Amino acid sequence: MKRIIVASRPIVGQKPGTSGLRKKVVEFQQPHYLENFVQSVFTAVGPCSGQTLVIGGDGRYYNREAIQIIIRMAVANGFSRLLVGQGGILSTPAVSCVIRKYQAFGGIVLSASHNPGGPSEDFGIKYNSANGGPAPENVTNEIYQQSLKITEYLTVEAEPLDLDTLGSLLLGDTEIEIIDPVVDYANLMESIFDFPAMSSLLTGGKFRMCFDAMHAVTGPYAIEILENRLGAPKGTVINSIPLIDFGGGHPDPNQVHAHELVSRLYGDDAVDFGAASDGDGDRNMVLGKEFYINPCDSLAILAANATLIPGYSGGIAGIARSMPTSRAADRVADGLGLKCYETPTGWKFFGNLLDAGKITLCGEESFGTGSDHVREKDGLWAVLFWLNLIAVKQQPVAMIVREHWQLYGRDYFTRHDYEGVNSENANKLIVRLRNTLYDLVGQEFAGLRVESADDFAYQDPVDHSTSTTQGIRIYLSNGGRIVFRLSGTGTEGATLRVYFDCYQDDPDLVDQDPQHALTNLINAADLIADITRSTGRSAPDVIT
Ligand code: G1P
Ligand code: ZN
């Protein structure tokens, strides 16, 4: 094995976004592209000699090739031990679990999450730190700085490794261990939830569920946990084989893309509980019979019922939600006498709060829910939490949610996405709003008066770092809120996200369609931001 130094030079655009570097596969396949980024990571977080690195991905197109490149570079950069998921597979929460369990220095996750996969689709890479969570902004900034001044990278000459056979081998001085991607994660789940109670529910003959792995990474995890360990009938997990192109689908667990699952929740033969996860296994959607649970409500309900779960029976320390997420969790925190933190979009902002023990549960409206058991959002964990809750309460999902609304009131929520719009126009829309924020206050739109408006800025309560320009918030006289921000994960043009939420505590009015309940806010948003003209769209592309 020969260690080599390859001359290189900076490639523009390697700035990590909301969740690492995401680009089209062809961009990653350019000479030196992946190598430059990986070397920038190692230089930024190094020295790496003597350290342990975890490597795995969601199995999408280019996963295996990228892993071979990263292994060779990690060896050349002096890591003494690499833990690589068998077949190159590790879900994002499993990477976090493995980093923490084996006290690794960090990990590399290969995924573009819920974005489609395939030769002309998306790929992504991000670095997770020793706490198991996405690298914080100071680290991602340093990675970017390194990418701007890179002159060479280190690698070794070696044959591609067999990623499919479990066991250890040596490459130079580095021990490379091909690990079972599922077992550590499944054991962690078993330590948190009441598996005997959940197993009785799933095998009792009265309750049926369906889990849609969407041909993405959670298939093997869901089969092991739901079918093997909990005894759910074979076939409970559908689309369970990870495919490099997710079977041509869009592995985003919402009602549009998980249509096969949704269809199983309706009709005479409907199952009682349905769930899906995304490409890399960190998102979740949970459904009851003919009933959709908004992720904002899900976070609030899990928090309100946490003590029913063995892993949280001692109570929770606090809750955090991303800013655009509805304020449903805040009401639960209030009721429990706990603090609810409002953070910018992106899981990395929860890390410090979790590490400092300030929160136990956290979540985002974008189908992300998690706890202090790892430092990523965790799709299957959320599904198991709901299953455990159903097993304890012995109630249908819809009843659990409706009882919550009766008790706390309901925070209606919806998000409207305008995808692939002209970047310049989208940026102008945000800048225009930012510059006119103070003039908006007092004006009326669609019968609602603007009470206050700001551009969200966050100071981390632990390390006191600040993050500015995190989204425009507009508060209206009916207690409603509109948030405007641009996506940081898209790979084509810009995606404008507009979020709406409004509180309703009249028990007779908590069962409406959110699009109806939020009509005034939706109309006001168009008048405030001139969305139709700026995007050239008369309606959003995706509504969640
Ligand atoms: C989106 C979601 C955000 C989530 C991220 C990674 O980011 O909105 O909540 O953390 O994906 O899954 P965005 O594209 O909005 O920047
Ligand atoms: Zn994801």
XYZ file of C-alpha atoms and ligand atoms in Angstrom:
561
model
C 0.000 0.000 0.000
C 1.443 3.318 -1.062
C 0.492 6.662 0.462
C 0.217 9.376 -2.171
C -0.220 13.121 -2.206
C -2.423 14.365 -5.031
C -2.142 17.986 -6.129
C -5.483 19.748 -6.283
C -6.970 23.201 -6.273
C -10.127 24.739 -4.796
C -13.456 23.973 -6.436
C -16.108 26.622 -5.926
C -19.362 25.929 -4.120
C -18.323 23.453 -1.421
C -20.137 25.333 1.309
C -22.154 22.951 3.503
C -25.858 23.863 3.681
C -28.581 23.026 6.233
C -27.316 19.460 6.307
C -23.897 19.036 4.692
C -22.870 19.343 1.063
C -25.616 18.306 -1.373
C -25.150 18.331 -5.123
C -26.048 16.380 -8.195
C -24.171 13.070 -8.515
C -22.388 14.307 -11.652
C -20.930 17.175 -9.684
C -19.534 14.755 -7.091
C -18.118 12.613 -9.913
C -15.934 15.436 -11.235
C -12.213 14.832 -10.715
C -11.122 15.765 -7.167
C -14.596 16.991 -6.158
C -15.364 14.489 -3.386
C -11.676 14.202 -2.476
C -11.338 17.959 -1.977
C -14.304 18.048 0.365
C -13.191 14.998 2.353
C -9.666 16.383 2.743
C -11.150 19.718 3.846
C -13.109 17.849 6.508
C -10.070 15.926 7.742
C -7.902 19.045 7.792
C -10.585 21.061 9.559
C -11.283 18.511 12.280
C -7.811 16.936 12.480
C -5.264 15.806 13.459
C -6.886 12.457 12.729
C -4.033 10.108 13.542
C -4.949 7.384 15.991
C -8.668 8.234 15.797
C -11.782 6.183 14.951
C -14.079 7.218 12.105
C -17.547 5.843 11.289
C -18.541 5.701 7.613
C -21.893 4.822 6.074
C -24.679 6.051 3.874
C -28.210 5.536 2.682
C -27.240 3.215 -0.179
C -28.087 5.631 -2.970
C -26.265 5.760 -6.303
C -22.538 6.569 -5.806
C -22.617 5.466 -2.135
C -20.236 2.547 -2.608
C -17.817 4.425 -4.864
C -17.683 7.334 -2.425
C -17.044 5.004 0.512
C -14.051 3.412 -1.235
C -12.575 6.872 -1.860
C -13.187 7.971 1.729
C -11.679 4.789 3.180
C -8.458 5.305 1.205
C -8.258 8.948 2.251
C -9.014 8.152 5.895
C -6.188 5.597 5.896
C -3.794 8.149 4.368
C -4.862 10.764 6.900
C -3.864 8.464 9.757
C -7.134 7.202 11.250
C -6.348 4.028 13.172
C -9.818 2.478 12.990
C -12.698 2.749 10.545
C -16.158 1.379 11.301
C -17.970 0.934 8.000
C -21.573 -0.219 7.658
C -21.914 -3.523 5.764
C -22.708 -2.848 2.107
C -21.949 0.803 2.805
C -25.252 1.055 4.661
C -25.848 3.039 7.843
C -28.910 5.159 8.462
C -28.210 8.667 9.698
C -29.472 7.936 13.239
C -27.492 4.671 13.203
C -24.288 6.614 12.393
C -25.024 8.792 15.390
C -25.673 5.747 17.570
C -22.465 4.005 16.459
C -20.293 7.131 16.930
C -21.565 7.463 20.484
C -21.437 3.790 21.389
C -17.837 3.287 20.217
C -16.724 6.774 21.273
C -15.518 7.523 17.770
C -13.853 10.782 16.825
C -16.591 11.417 14.262
C -18.383 10.030 11.264
C -19.123 10.626 7.634
C -22.699 10.266 6.441
C -23.368 9.870 2.741
C -26.875 10.890 1.864
C -29.033 13.506 0.258
C -31.785 12.575 2.693
C -35.222 12.693 1.052
C -33.970 13.878 -2.356
C -34.232 11.329 -5.197
C -31.211 9.148 -6.042
C -29.709 7.879 -9.293
C -27.073 8.920 -11.827
C -28.800 12.205 -12.620
C -30.134 12.831 -9.111
C -28.671 13.945 -5.790
C -25.816 12.907 -3.545
C -24.574 14.373 -0.300
C -21.943 14.179 2.402
C -21.783 15.538 5.906
C -19.516 15.245 8.887
C -20.769 14.341 12.349
C -18.759 15.104 15.465
C -17.871 12.985 18.485
C -21.248 13.656 20.128
C -22.829 11.890 17.135
C -24.453 15.027 15.778
C -23.977 17.117 12.645
C -20.885 19.308 12.916
C -21.782 22.730 14.330
C -21.511 25.869 12.230
C -17.996 26.823 13.362
C -16.792 23.433 12.090
C -18.732 23.544 8.808
C -17.398 27.072 8.251
C -13.858 25.825 8.827
C -14.441 22.946 6.363
C -15.581 25.491 3.800
C -12.541 27.701 4.459
C -10.277 24.696 3.929
C -12.044 23.913 0.651
C -11.201 27.420 -0.547
C -7.464 27.014 -0.018
C -6.830 23.326 -0.639
C -3.692 22.500 -2.644
C -3.456 18.732 -2.185
C -5.108 15.711 -0.655
C -3.850 12.458 0.822
C -4.840 9.011 -0.292
C -3.393 5.524 -0.715
C -3.118 3.170 -3.625
C -5.228 0.127 -2.807
C -7.711 -2.252 -4.372
C -11.391 -1.602 -3.581
C -12.350 -3.301 -0.324
C -15.049 -5.915 0.108
C -17.758 -3.928 1.908
C -20.183 -6.841 2.132
C -18.419 -9.294 4.429
C -18.556 -8.612 8.167
C -15.208 -8.584 9.924
C -11.917 -6.748 10.251
C -8.994 -6.231 7.951
C -5.880 -4.109 7.972
C -4.966 -1.534 5.356
C -1.543 -0.175 6.263
C -1.835 0.597 9.971
C -5.582 1.152 9.847
C -8.017 -1.463 11.083
C -11.130 -1.467 8.941
C -14.140 -3.117 10.477
C -17.205 -3.913 8.392
C -19.984 -3.767 10.978
C -23.584 -4.952 11.093
C -25.448 -1.694 10.369
C -28.572 -2.644 12.337
C -27.693 -4.415 15.574
C -26.374 -1.512 17.690
C -29.287 0.674 16.690
C -31.882 -2.057 17.291
C -30.386 -2.712 20.745
C -30.618 0.980 21.563
C -34.307 1.012 20.602
C -34.908 -2.050 22.751
C -33.331 -0.239 25.714
C -35.733 2.731 25.359
C -39.109 1.198 24.529
C -41.354 -1.415 26.114
C -40.814 -4.167 23.544
C -42.979 -6.769 25.362
C -45.998 -4.399 25.389
C -45.450 -3.419 21.757
C -45.062 -7.039 20.767
C -48.376 -7.942 22.443
C -50.022 -5.148 20.482
C -48.567 -6.311 17.173
C -49.255 -9.992 17.694
C -52.610 -9.735 19.475
C -54.597 -9.949 16.246
C -56.557 -6.713 16.830
C -54.024 -4.180 15.590
C -52.287 -3.974 12.237
C -49.642 -1.616 10.981
C -47.712 -0.900 7.802
C -44.251 0.627 7.587
C -43.117 2.005 4.226
C -39.319 2.026 3.928
C -39.653 3.617 0.471
C -36.807 1.437 -0.872
C -34.455 3.475 1.263
C -32.175 2.764 4.181
C -34.708 1.916 6.922
C -35.829 -1.360 5.307
C -33.333 -3.606 7.127
C -33.807 -1.717 10.399
C -37.605 -1.942 10.266
C -37.553 -5.633 9.337
C -35.244 -6.450 12.243
C -37.140 -4.393 14.816
C -40.779 -4.674 13.755
C -40.894 -8.131 12.205
C -38.021 -10.039 13.834
C -37.861 -8.607 17.337
C -41.461 -7.445 17.867
C -43.074 -10.246 15.889
C -45.202 -8.165 13.507
C -46.439 -10.318 10.601
C -44.118 -10.639 7.601
C -45.056 -8.010 5.064
C -45.662 -5.340 7.720
C -42.661 -3.534 6.216
C -43.171 -2.662 2.551
C -40.607 -1.483 -0.015
C -37.995 -2.843 2.375
C -35.019 -3.380 0.063
C -32.721 -0.350 -0.223
C -32.212 0.460 -3.917
C -29.706 2.868 -5.430
C -32.497 4.905 -7.005
C -35.156 4.195 -4.345
C -37.081 2.342 -7.029
C -37.434 5.567 -8.977
C -39.414 7.100 -6.124
C -38.937 10.187 -4.041
C -38.017 8.932 -0.552
C -39.757 11.739 1.287
C -42.283 10.563 3.859
C -45.208 12.855 3.163
C -48.701 12.100 1.961
C -47.802 12.830 -1.659
C -44.705 10.658 -1.993
C -45.689 7.843 0.393
C -48.898 7.240 -1.558
C -48.733 3.440 -1.320
C -48.683 3.705 2.455
C -51.446 6.316 2.515
C -53.693 4.043 0.449
C -53.329 1.303 3.093
C -54.764 3.599 5.751
C -58.024 4.102 3.878
C -60.899 1.835 2.908
C -62.520 -1.281 4.380
C -59.251 -3.122 4.939
C -57.382 -0.139 6.390
C -54.614 -0.859 8.882
C -54.625 0.926 12.250
C -51.253 2.588 12.082
C -48.964 3.579 9.246
C -45.493 5.045 9.143
C -42.772 5.886 6.679
C -39.215 7.109 6.779
C -37.011 8.929 4.291
C -33.885 8.124 2.253
C -31.476 8.115 5.197
C -33.893 7.167 7.963
C -34.018 10.332 10.005
C -37.480 11.572 9.021
C -40.813 10.055 9.916
C -44.444 10.349 8.984
C -47.015 8.687 11.215
C -50.621 8.068 10.254
C -53.665 6.662 11.971
C -56.626 5.097 10.215
C -57.775 7.834 7.812
C -55.855 10.263 9.969
C -52.721 12.336 9.376
C -50.552 13.533 12.252
C -48.739 16.752 11.643
C -45.103 16.515 12.828
C -45.548 19.631 14.989
C -48.410 17.930 16.829
C -46.436 14.703 16.990
C -43.602 16.405 18.896
C -46.074 17.987 21.325
C -47.935 14.716 21.923
C -44.761 12.690 22.452
C -43.570 15.292 24.949
C -46.898 15.334 26.794
C -46.844 11.533 27.120
C -43.133 10.885 27.509
C -43.342 9.478 31.019
C -45.370 6.533 29.682
C -42.258 5.307 27.864
C -39.622 3.391 29.878
C -36.720 5.436 28.465
C -38.315 8.717 29.590
C -40.210 7.560 32.667
C -38.226 9.929 34.862
C -39.571 12.935 32.925
C -38.003 15.187 30.329
C -35.623 18.094 30.888
C -36.995 20.447 28.241
C -38.106 20.639 24.614
C -36.742 22.396 21.531
C -38.337 23.032 18.175
C -37.093 24.718 15.036
C -38.460 28.220 14.580
C -40.903 27.440 11.730
C -42.379 24.502 13.690
C -45.751 25.340 15.255
C -45.958 26.372 18.871
C -47.847 23.232 19.979
C -44.785 21.950 21.856
C -44.455 25.276 23.693
C -47.882 24.717 25.261
C -46.876 21.291 26.523
C -43.626 22.672 27.909
C -45.594 25.418 29.663
C -47.949 22.863 31.131
C -45.046 20.784 32.416
C -43.196 23.833 33.744
C -40.338 23.260 31.292
C -38.491 25.475 28.891
C -39.121 25.254 25.147
C -36.251 26.510 22.986
C -36.812 27.978 19.522
C -33.836 27.235 17.258
C -33.024 27.914 13.599
C -33.904 25.268 11.018
C -31.538 22.274 10.982
C -30.748 19.535 13.468
C -27.286 20.887 14.243
C -28.820 23.570 16.462
C -30.231 20.974 18.869
C -26.823 19.407 19.587
C -25.595 21.822 22.239
C -28.953 21.831 24.037
C -28.978 18.025 24.125
C -25.332 17.787 25.206
C -25.922 20.308 27.994
C -28.936 18.341 29.239
C -31.255 21.309 28.662
C -33.655 19.310 26.507
C -34.697 15.691 26.082
C -37.004 15.920 23.074
C -36.783 18.056 19.960
C -38.332 18.308 16.547
C -38.951 20.090 13.306
C -42.061 20.521 11.195
C -40.209 18.806 8.341
C -40.998 15.321 9.656
C -38.081 15.310 12.092
C -38.411 14.198 15.709
C -35.769 13.005 18.111
C -34.395 12.826 21.619
C -31.184 12.684 23.574
C -30.680 8.994 22.684
C -28.667 10.074 19.610
C -27.785 13.449 18.072
C -29.803 13.141 14.863
C -33.495 13.140 14.223
C -34.647 9.566 14.171
C -37.460 8.228 11.998
C -37.873 4.721 13.395
C -37.487 5.945 16.952
C -40.502 8.231 16.445
C -42.526 5.380 14.965
C -41.630 3.129 17.906
C -42.495 5.927 20.349
C -45.983 6.093 18.824
C -46.340 2.313 18.879
C -45.333 2.220 22.535
C -47.849 4.989 23.264
C -50.641 3.121 21.477
C -49.722 -0.069 23.338
C -49.975 1.730 26.688
C -53.032 3.852 25.975
C -54.897 1.189 24.008
C -56.481 3.957 21.945
C -56.591 4.619 18.209
C -54.136 7.239 16.956
C -56.900 9.722 16.068
C -58.295 9.563 19.584
C -54.899 10.222 21.156
C -54.445 13.300 18.955
C -57.987 14.626 19.422
C -57.749 14.276 23.197
C -54.540 16.278 23.041
C -56.281 19.063 21.107
C -59.150 19.103 23.587
C -56.684 19.551 26.405
C -54.193 21.978 24.895
C -56.024 23.487 21.909
C -54.760 22.986 18.380
C -52.010 24.804 16.531
C -53.063 24.562 12.922
C -50.004 24.290 10.705
C -49.143 24.024 7.047
C -46.081 24.585 4.871
C -46.225 25.696 1.257
C -43.165 25.032 -0.897
C -42.389 26.704 -4.197
C -39.673 24.535 -5.688
C -37.042 25.211 -8.323
C -37.884 28.891 -8.612
C -35.500 31.447 -10.061
C -32.820 32.033 -7.380
C -32.477 35.731 -8.057
C -36.216 36.328 -7.720
C -36.401 34.232 -4.572
C -33.502 36.106 -2.994
C -35.057 39.413 -3.946
C -38.318 38.422 -2.289
C -36.541 37.700 0.995
C -34.392 40.848 0.827
C -37.446 42.952 0.048
C -39.245 41.529 3.084
C -36.193 42.031 5.274
C -35.897 45.658 4.223
C -39.554 46.455 4.780
C -40.122 44.546 8.027
C -40.708 47.589 10.173
C -43.062 49.226 7.670
C -45.239 46.104 7.691
C -46.145 46.496 11.353
C -49.627 48.004 11.706
C -50.621 47.310 8.102
C -53.577 45.079 7.291
C -53.544 42.144 4.867
C -56.570 39.929 4.167
C -58.255 41.390 7.224
C -55.325 40.672 9.553
C -53.108 43.335 11.119
C -49.360 42.788 11.390
C -48.497 42.962 15.100
C -44.761 42.425 14.791
C -42.189 41.173 12.320
C -38.521 40.247 12.456
C -35.730 38.316 10.809
C -35.035 35.433 13.173
C -31.672 35.475 14.902
C -30.542 32.923 17.445
C -28.002 32.981 20.182
C -27.009 29.518 21.304
C -27.598 29.432 25.077
C -24.631 27.083 25.549
C -21.759 28.412 23.447
C -23.323 31.853 22.819
C -22.613 31.712 19.097
C -25.110 33.672 17.017
C -26.865 32.803 13.774
C -28.645 35.588 11.930
C -31.027 35.833 8.937
C -32.720 32.533 9.765
C -36.155 33.365 8.366
C -38.680 36.195 8.294
C -41.350 35.927 11.000
C -44.581 37.860 10.757
C -47.055 37.786 13.654
C -50.672 38.700 12.964
C -53.583 39.976 14.976
C -55.436 36.616 15.062
C -52.456 35.067 16.878
C -51.278 33.540 13.617
C -47.765 33.547 12.230
C -46.265 33.433 8.761
C -42.622 32.483 8.211
C -40.679 32.925 4.983
C -37.324 31.296 4.326
C -35.307 29.781 1.513
C -34.325 26.137 1.613
C -30.690 25.332 2.365
C -30.827 21.778 1.048
C -32.082 22.118 -2.522
C -29.821 21.443 -5.488
C -31.727 23.204 -8.279
C -32.702 26.875 -8.279
C -34.265 28.067 -5.048
C -37.060 26.664 -2.930
C -39.213 29.192 -1.123
C -40.817 27.791 2.008
C -43.773 29.599 3.546
C -44.964 28.326 6.908
C -48.297 29.122 8.544
C -49.526 28.411 12.035
C -52.419 29.612 14.138
C -53.805 28.594 17.511
C -57.401 27.548 18.081
C -58.696 26.646 21.536
C -62.421 26.430 20.846
C -63.032 22.660 21.272
C -65.657 22.801 18.519
C -63.222 24.233 16.007
C -60.187 21.969 16.352
C -61.142 19.466 13.664
C -60.922 21.495 10.465
C -58.782 21.096 7.384
C -55.642 23.209 8.044
C -55.814 24.751 4.541
C -59.281 25.999 5.445
C -58.465 27.068 8.986
C -55.434 29.000 7.741
C -57.034 30.640 4.658
C -56.679 34.196 5.986
C -52.992 33.730 6.709
C -52.402 32.114 3.322
C -54.074 35.042 1.551
C -52.177 37.539 3.687
C -48.837 35.907 2.815
C -49.389 36.398 -0.894
C -50.286 40.046 -0.370
C -47.310 40.649 1.924
C -44.654 38.931 -0.201
C -46.130 39.056 -3.682
C -45.440 35.324 -3.970
C -47.365 34.713 -7.170
C -45.543 37.417 -9.090
C -42.084 36.673 -7.648
C -42.210 32.934 -8.224
C -44.332 32.899 -11.359
C -46.469 30.217 -9.667
C -50.138 30.472 -8.903
C -49.979 27.687 -6.303
C -47.326 25.923 -4.218
C -45.705 22.775 -5.626
C -45.910 20.877 -2.355
C -48.192 21.415 0.613
C -47.463 19.570 3.851
C -34.950 20.881 5.283
C -35.938 21.058 6.408
C -35.192 21.155 7.716
C -34.310 19.924 7.902
C -33.409 19.733 6.691
C -32.624 18.446 6.765
O -34.076 21.987 5.224
O -36.741 22.203 6.210
O -36.110 21.282 8.764
O -33.516 20.044 9.045
O -34.195 19.718 5.490
O -33.460 17.321 6.782
P -34.269 23.223 4.211
O -34.352 22.641 2.834
O -35.596 23.850 4.571
O -33.111 24.122 4.455
Zn -33.206 12.567 5.983
